[in-house]
Coordinates of C-alpha atoms in Angstrom, one line a residue:
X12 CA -158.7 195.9 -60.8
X13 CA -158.2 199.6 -59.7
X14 CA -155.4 200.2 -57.9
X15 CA -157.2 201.3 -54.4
X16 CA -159.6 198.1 -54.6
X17 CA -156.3 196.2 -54.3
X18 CA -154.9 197.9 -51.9
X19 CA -158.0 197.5 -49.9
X20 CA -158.4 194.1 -50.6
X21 CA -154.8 193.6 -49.2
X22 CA -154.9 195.1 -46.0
X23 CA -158.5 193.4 -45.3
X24 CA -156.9 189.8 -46.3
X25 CA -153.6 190.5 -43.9
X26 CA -156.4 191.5 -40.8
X27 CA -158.5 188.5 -41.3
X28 CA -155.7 186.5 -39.6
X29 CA -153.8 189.0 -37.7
X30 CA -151.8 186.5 -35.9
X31 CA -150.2 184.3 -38.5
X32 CA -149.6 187.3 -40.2
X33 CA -147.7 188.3 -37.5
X34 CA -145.7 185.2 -37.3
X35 CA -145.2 185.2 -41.0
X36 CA -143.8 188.9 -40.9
X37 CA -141.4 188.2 -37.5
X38 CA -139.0 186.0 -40.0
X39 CA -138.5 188.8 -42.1
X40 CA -138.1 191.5 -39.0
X41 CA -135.5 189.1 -37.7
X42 CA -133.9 188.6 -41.1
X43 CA -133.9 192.4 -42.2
X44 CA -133.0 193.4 -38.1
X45 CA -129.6 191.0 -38.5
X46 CA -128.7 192.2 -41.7
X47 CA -128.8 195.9 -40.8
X48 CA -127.2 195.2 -37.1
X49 CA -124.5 193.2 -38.6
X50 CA -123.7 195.5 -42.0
X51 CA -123.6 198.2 -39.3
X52 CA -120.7 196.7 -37.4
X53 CA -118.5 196.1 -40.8
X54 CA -118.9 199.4 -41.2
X55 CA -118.6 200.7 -38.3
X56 CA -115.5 198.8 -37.9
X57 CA -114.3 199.9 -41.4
X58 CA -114.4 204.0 -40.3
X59 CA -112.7 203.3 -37.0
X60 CA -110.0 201.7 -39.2
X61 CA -109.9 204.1 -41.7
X62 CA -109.8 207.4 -38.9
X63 CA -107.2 205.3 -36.8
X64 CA -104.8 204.9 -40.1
X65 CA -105.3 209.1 -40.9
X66 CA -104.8 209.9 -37.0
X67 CA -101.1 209.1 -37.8
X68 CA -100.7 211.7 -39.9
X69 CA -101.5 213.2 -43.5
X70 CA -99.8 212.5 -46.9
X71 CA -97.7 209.8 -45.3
X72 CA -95.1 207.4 -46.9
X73 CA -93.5 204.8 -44.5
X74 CA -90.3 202.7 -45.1
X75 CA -89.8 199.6 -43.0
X76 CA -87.1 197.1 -43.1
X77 CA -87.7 193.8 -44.9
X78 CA -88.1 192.7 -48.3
X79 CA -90.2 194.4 -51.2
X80 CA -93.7 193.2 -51.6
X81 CA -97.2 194.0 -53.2
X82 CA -99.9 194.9 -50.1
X83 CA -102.0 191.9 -49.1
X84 CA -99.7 189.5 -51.5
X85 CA -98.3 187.6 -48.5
X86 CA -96.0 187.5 -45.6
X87 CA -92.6 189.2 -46.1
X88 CA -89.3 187.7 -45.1
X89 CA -87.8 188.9 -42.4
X90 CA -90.0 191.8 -41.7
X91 CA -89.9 192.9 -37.9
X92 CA -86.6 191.0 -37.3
X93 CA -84.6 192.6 -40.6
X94 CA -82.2 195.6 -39.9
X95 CA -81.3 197.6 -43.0
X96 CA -82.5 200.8 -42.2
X97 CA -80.3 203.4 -40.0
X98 CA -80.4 206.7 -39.2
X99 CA -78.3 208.1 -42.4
X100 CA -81.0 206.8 -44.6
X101 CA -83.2 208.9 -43.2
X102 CA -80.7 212.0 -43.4
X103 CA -80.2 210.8 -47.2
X104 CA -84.0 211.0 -48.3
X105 CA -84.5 214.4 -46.1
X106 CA -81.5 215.9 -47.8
X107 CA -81.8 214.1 -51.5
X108 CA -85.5 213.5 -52.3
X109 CA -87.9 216.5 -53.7
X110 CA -91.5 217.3 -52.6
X111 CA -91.2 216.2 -49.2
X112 CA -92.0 218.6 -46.0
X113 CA -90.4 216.5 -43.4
X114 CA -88.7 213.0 -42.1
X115 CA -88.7 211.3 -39.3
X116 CA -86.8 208.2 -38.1
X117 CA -87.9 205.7 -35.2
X118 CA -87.1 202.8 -33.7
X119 CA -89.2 200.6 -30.7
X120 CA -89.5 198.1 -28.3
X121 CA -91.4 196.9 -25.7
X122 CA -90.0 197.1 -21.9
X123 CA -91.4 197.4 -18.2
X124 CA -91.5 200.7 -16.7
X125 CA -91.6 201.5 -13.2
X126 CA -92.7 205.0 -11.3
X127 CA -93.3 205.0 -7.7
X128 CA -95.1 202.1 -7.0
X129 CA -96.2 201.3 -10.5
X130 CA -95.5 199.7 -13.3
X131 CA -96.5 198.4 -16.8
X132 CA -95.3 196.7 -19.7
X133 CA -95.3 199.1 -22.7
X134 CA -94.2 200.2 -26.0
X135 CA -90.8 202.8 -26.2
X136 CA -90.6 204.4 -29.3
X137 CA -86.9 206.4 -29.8
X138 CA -87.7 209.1 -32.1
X139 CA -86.6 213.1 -33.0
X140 CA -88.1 216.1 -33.0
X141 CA -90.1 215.7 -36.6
X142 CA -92.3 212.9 -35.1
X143 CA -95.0 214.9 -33.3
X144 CA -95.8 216.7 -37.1
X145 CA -94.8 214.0 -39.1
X146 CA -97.2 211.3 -37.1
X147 CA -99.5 214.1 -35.8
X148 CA -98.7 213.7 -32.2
X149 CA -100.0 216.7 -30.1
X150 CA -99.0 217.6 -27.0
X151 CA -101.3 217.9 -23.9
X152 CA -99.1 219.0 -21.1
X153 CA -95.1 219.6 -21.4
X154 CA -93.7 219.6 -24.3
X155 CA -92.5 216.7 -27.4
X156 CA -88.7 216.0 -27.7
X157 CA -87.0 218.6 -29.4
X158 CA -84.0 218.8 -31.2
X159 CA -81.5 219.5 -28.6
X160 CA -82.7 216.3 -26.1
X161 CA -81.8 214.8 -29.4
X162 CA -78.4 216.1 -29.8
X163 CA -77.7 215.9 -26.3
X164 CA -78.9 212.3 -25.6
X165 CA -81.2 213.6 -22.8
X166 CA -82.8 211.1 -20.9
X167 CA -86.6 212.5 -21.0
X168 CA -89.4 210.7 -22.1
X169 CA -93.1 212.1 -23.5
X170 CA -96.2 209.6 -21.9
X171 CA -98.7 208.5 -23.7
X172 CA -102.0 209.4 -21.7
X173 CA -102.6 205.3 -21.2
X174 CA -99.4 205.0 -19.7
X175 CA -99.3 208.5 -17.7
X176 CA -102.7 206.9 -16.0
X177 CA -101.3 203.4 -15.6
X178 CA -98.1 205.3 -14.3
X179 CA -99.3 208.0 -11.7
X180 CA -103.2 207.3 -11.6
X181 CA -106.0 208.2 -14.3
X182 CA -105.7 211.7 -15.3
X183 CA -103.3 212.6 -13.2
X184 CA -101.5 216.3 -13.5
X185 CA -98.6 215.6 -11.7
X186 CA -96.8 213.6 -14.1
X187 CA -94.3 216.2 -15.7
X188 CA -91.4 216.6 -14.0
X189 CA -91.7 212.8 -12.2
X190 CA -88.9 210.2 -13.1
X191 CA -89.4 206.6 -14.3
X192 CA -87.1 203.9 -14.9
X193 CA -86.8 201.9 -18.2
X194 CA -85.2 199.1 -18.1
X195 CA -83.7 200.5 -14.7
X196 CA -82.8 203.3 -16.3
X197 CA -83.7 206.5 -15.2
X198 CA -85.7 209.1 -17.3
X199 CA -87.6 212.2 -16.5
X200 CA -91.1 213.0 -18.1
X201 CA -91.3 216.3 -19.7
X202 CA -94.7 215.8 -21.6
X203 CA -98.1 214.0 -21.9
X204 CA -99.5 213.6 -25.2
X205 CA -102.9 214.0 -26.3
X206 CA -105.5 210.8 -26.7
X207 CA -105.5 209.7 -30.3
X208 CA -107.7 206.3 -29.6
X209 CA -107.1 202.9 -30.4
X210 CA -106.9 199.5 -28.4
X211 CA -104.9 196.6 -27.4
X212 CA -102.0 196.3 -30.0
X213 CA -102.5 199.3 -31.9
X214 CA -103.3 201.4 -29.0
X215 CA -101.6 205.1 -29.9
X216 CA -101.9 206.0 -26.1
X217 CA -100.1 203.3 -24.6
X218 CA -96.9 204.7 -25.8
X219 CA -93.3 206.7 -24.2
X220 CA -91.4 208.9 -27.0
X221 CA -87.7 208.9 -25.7
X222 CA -85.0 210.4 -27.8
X223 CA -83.7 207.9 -30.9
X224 CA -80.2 208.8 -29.8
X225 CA -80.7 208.0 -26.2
X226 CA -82.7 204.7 -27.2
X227 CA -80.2 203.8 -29.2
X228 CA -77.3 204.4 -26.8
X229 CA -78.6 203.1 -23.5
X230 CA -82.3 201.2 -24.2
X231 CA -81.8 199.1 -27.5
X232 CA -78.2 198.7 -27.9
X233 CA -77.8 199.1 -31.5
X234 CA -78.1 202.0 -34.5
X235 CA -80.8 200.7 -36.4
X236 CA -84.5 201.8 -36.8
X237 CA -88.5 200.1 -37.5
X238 CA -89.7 202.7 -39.7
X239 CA -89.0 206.0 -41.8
X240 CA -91.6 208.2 -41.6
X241 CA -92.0 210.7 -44.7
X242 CA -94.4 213.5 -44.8
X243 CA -94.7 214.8 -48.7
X244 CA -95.9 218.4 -49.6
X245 CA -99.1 217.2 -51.6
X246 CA -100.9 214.1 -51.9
X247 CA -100.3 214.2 -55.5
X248 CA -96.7 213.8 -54.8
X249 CA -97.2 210.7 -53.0
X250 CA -95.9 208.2 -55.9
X251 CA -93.4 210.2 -57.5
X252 CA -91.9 210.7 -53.5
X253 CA -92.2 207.3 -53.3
X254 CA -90.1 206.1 -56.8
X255 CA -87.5 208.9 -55.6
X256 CA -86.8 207.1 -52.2
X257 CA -87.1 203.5 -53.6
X258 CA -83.6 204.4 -56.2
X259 CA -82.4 206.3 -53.5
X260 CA -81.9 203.4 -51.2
X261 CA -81.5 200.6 -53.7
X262 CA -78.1 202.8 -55.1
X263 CA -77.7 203.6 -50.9
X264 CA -78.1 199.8 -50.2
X265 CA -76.2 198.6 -53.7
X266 CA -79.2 196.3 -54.9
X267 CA -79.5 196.3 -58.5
X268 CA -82.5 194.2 -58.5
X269 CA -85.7 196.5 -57.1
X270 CA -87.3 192.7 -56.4
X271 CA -84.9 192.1 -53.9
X272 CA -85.1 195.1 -52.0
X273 CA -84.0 194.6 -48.4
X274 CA -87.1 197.8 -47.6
X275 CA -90.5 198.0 -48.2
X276 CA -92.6 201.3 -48.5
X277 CA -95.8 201.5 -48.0
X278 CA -98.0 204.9 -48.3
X279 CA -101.4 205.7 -46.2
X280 CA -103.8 205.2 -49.3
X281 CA -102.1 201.7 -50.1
X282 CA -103.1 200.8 -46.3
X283 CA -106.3 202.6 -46.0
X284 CA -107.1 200.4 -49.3
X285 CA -106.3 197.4 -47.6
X286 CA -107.7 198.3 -44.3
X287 CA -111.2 199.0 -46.6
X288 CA -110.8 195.9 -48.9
X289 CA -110.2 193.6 -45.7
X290 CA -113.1 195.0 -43.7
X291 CA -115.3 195.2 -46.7
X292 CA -114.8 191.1 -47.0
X293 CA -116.0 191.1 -43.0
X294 CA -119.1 193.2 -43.4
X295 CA -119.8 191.1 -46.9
X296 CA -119.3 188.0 -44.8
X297 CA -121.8 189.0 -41.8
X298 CA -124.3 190.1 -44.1
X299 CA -124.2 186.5 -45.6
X300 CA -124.6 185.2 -42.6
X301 CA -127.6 187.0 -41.8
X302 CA -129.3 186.9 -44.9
X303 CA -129.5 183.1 -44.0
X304 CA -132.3 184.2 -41.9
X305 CA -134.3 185.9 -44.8
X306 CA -134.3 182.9 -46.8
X307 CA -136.2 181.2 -44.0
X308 CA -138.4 183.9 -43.4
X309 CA -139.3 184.1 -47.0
X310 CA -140.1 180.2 -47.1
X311 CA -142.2 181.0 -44.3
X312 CA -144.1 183.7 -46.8
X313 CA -144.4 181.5 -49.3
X314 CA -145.9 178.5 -46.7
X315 CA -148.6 181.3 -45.5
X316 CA -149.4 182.5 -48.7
X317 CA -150.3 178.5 -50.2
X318 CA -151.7 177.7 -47.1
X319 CA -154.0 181.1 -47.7
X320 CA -155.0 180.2 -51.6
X321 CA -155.7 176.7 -49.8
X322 CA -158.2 178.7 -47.8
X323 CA -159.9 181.1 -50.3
X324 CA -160.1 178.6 -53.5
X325 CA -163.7 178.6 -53.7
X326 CA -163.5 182.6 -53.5
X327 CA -160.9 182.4 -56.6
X328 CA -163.1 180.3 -58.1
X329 CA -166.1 183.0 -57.2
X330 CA -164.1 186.1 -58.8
X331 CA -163.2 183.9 -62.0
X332 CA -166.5 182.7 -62.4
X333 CA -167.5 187.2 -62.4
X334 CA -165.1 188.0 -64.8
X335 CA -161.8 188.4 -63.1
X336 CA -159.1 187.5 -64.8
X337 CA -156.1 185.8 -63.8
X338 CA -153.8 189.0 -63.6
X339 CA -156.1 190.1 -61.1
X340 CA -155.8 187.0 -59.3
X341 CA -152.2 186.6 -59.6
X342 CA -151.5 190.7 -58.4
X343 CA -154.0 190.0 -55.4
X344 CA -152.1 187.2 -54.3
X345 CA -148.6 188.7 -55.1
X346 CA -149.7 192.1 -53.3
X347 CA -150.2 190.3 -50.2
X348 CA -146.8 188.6 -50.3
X349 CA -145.2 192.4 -50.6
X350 CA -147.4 193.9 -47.7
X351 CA -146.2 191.3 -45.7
X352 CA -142.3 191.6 -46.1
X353 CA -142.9 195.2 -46.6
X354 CA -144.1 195.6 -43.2
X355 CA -141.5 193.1 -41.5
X356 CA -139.1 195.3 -44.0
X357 CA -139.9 198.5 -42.3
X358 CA -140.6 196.7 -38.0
X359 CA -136.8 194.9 -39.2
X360 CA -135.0 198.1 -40.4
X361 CA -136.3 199.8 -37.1
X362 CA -135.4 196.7 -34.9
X363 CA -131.5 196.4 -36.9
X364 CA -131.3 200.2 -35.8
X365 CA -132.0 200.0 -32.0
X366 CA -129.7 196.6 -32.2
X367 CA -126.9 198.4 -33.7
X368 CA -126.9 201.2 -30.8
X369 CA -127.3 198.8 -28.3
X370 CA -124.5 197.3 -29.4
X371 CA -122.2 200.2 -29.7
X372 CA -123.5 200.9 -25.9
X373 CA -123.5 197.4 -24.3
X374 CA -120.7 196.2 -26.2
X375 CA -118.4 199.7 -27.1
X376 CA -118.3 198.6 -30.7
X377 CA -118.3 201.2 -33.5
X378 CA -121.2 200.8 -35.6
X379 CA -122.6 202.9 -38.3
X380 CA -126.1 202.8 -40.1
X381 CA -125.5 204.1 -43.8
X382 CA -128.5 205.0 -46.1
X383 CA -127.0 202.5 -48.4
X384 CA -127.8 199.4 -45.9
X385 CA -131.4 201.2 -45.3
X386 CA -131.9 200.5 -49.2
X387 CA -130.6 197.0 -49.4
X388 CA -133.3 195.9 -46.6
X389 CA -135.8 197.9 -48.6
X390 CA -134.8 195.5 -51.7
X391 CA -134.2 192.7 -50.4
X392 CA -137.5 192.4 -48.4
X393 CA -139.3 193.4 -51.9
X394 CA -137.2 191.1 -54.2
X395 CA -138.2 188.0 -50.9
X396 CA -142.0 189.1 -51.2
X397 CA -141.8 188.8 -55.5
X398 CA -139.7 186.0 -55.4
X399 CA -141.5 183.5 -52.4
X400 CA -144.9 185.2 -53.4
X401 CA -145.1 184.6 -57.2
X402 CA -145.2 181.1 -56.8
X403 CA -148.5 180.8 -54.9
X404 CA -150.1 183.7 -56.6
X405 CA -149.5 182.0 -59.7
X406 CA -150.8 178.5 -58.5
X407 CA -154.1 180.9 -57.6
X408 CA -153.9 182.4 -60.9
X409 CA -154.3 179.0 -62.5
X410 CA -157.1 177.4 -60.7
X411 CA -160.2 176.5 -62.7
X412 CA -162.6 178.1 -61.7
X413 CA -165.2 175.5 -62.1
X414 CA -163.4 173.5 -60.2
X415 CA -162.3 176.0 -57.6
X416 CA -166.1 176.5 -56.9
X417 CA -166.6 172.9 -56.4
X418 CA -163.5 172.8 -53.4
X419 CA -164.9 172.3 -50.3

């Protein structure tokens, strides 16, 4: 059989009963439509991660108090509540370690903050001058702490836009210059910082940068910091960075054993890789759960296409008896099976794509509709048609066709 007289015999057996065709191909449009709506929210969820991780800054090491372990391997002990980290390890890996461009030191906690008649609960971050460029902060209005607010324990703080707007009204301009109390203490703003995105915990925006020296000496009560920030001159200095300031601060700390290292240190690709490998797990586990739906649209393939042999066995019987041979069966058979998933292929891609911007409208969730996910609809509806439709066409393929004729 010639290629176009199979085609045509395809498309005239899928019209003869244009509404269970229909019904047959809506299982695979709502099987192909999940997949792509819910592979486009893993990865749309994976880049937001990913661009909120590079946001704080570029070629990044971070040291945190608590002890040494391998990402993803398990809670550490005492991380968050450990202090082994002060200010003169930080002046000790600026001053001692090669290939770095800059180092900054901070330390935080959460307290209510009052201006006027408003207030809200928020995250203060004591840091120096090298934050903004180590962390990529930028400035909107004012100016970032600098050196000599530092020195002189100046009680300023730099809002984060969030907080500016919870503070003196959304997008307000009259913020710098205005005082606000922390923890009853008084402070006056000198800067707004630009919008870096984020939400809920990890929002960047909901933020106020006071001086370390000043947190330390009237806010937190103590000269310990959360986190060492290190900013190394080239990407490909990352790890050799990173072995430097682990001996540093075991021989600063006097631990022998590297295991029981009272730090850890973690560097942006080690957390992007994380970040990638956890929401790679999510967008695997969603497409699972979607492709649940393909299975039973592809059983419903393979109950149209028996019931259709059913149908049309004295016309198999017909063909056979003229010569055709059971290739020619079986392909007509299996041809219709991959029209069928084709088209509900093709209506489910387009469906999965209008899903996955009304969910990013409705719903303000990133999504993100690769060319890969196109492809794996394309596949998968092929590989359901083969696979549900070989069955039948086989069964069709071996009919007698004596008997065939004789089916009434």
């Amino acid at each position: 059989m010639r290629f176009a007289d199979l085609y045509n015999e395809t498309v005239l057996a899928v019209k003869s009963n244009k509404a269970r065709s229909a019904l047959t191909i809506l299982g695979i449009v709502i099987g192909i439509g999940s997949v792509i709506a819910m592979i486009s929210v893993g990865q749309g969820s994976q880049k937001s991660i990913e661009s909120s991780i590079q946001s704080i800054g570029s070629n990044l090491i971070m040291i945190m108090p608590g002890s040494q372990r391998t990402m993803g391997a398990g809670p550490s002990s005492g991380r968050g509540s450990a202090q082994t980290l002060t200010l003169g390890d930080a002046e000790a890996i600026k001053s001692s370690v090669s290939g770095i461009n800059n180092v900054a030191a901070d330390s935080s906690r959460r307290y209510q903050v009052a201006a006027k008649s408003s207030n809200t609960n928020t995250q203060i971050i004591g840091t120096d001058a090298s934050y903004s460029e180590v962390r990529n902060v930028a400035v909107e209005t004012g100016s970032f702490i600098s050196e000599q607010n530092t020195k002189n324990l100046s009680k300023v703080a730099v809002l984060g836009p969030s907080t500016r707007d919870d503070l003196f009204g959304e997008n307000a301009t009259n913020a710098i210059g205005q005082t606000i109390k922390i923890n009853n203490i008084d402070f006056k703003v000198i800067g707004v910082t630009k919008s870096r995105g984020g939400t809920g915990f990890s929002n960047q925006d909901d933020m106020i940068y006071v001086p370390l020296t000043t947190a330390q000496r009237y806010l937190f009560g103590d000269t310990y910091i959360s986190t060492i920030s290190i900013q190394t001159e080239n990407a490909d200095y990352i790890d050799q960075v990173q072995s430097q300031i682990s001996s540093l601060l075991l021989s600063r700390h006097k631990i022998a054993d590297a295991s029981q290292a009272d730090f850890q240190i973690m560097n942006q690709a080690d957390i992007v890789s994380t970040a990638s490998s956890v929401t790679g797990t999510f967008t695997t586990l969603l497409a699972a759960i979607a492709g649940i739906s393909l299975i039973v649209g592809g059983i419903g393939i393979m109950n149209m296409m028996l019931t259709t042999v059913t149908e049309r066995t004295r016309e198999i019987g017909l063909r056979k008896a003229i010569g055709a041979r059971k290739n020619d069966i079986s392909r007509q058979f299996l041809a219709e099976a991959l029209m069928l998933t084709f088209l509900g292929g093709v209506i489910g891609i387009l469906v999965g794509w209008i899903a996955a911007l009304a969910i990013s409208s409705f719903a303000q969730i990133t999504t993100s509709v690769s060319g890969s996910s196109v492809a794996l609809a394309f596949g998968v509806s092929a590989a359901i048609g083969i696979i549900f439709g070989y069955y039948p066409a086989t069964r069709a393929a071996k009919l007698n066709p004596i008997e065939a004729l004789r089916y009434e």
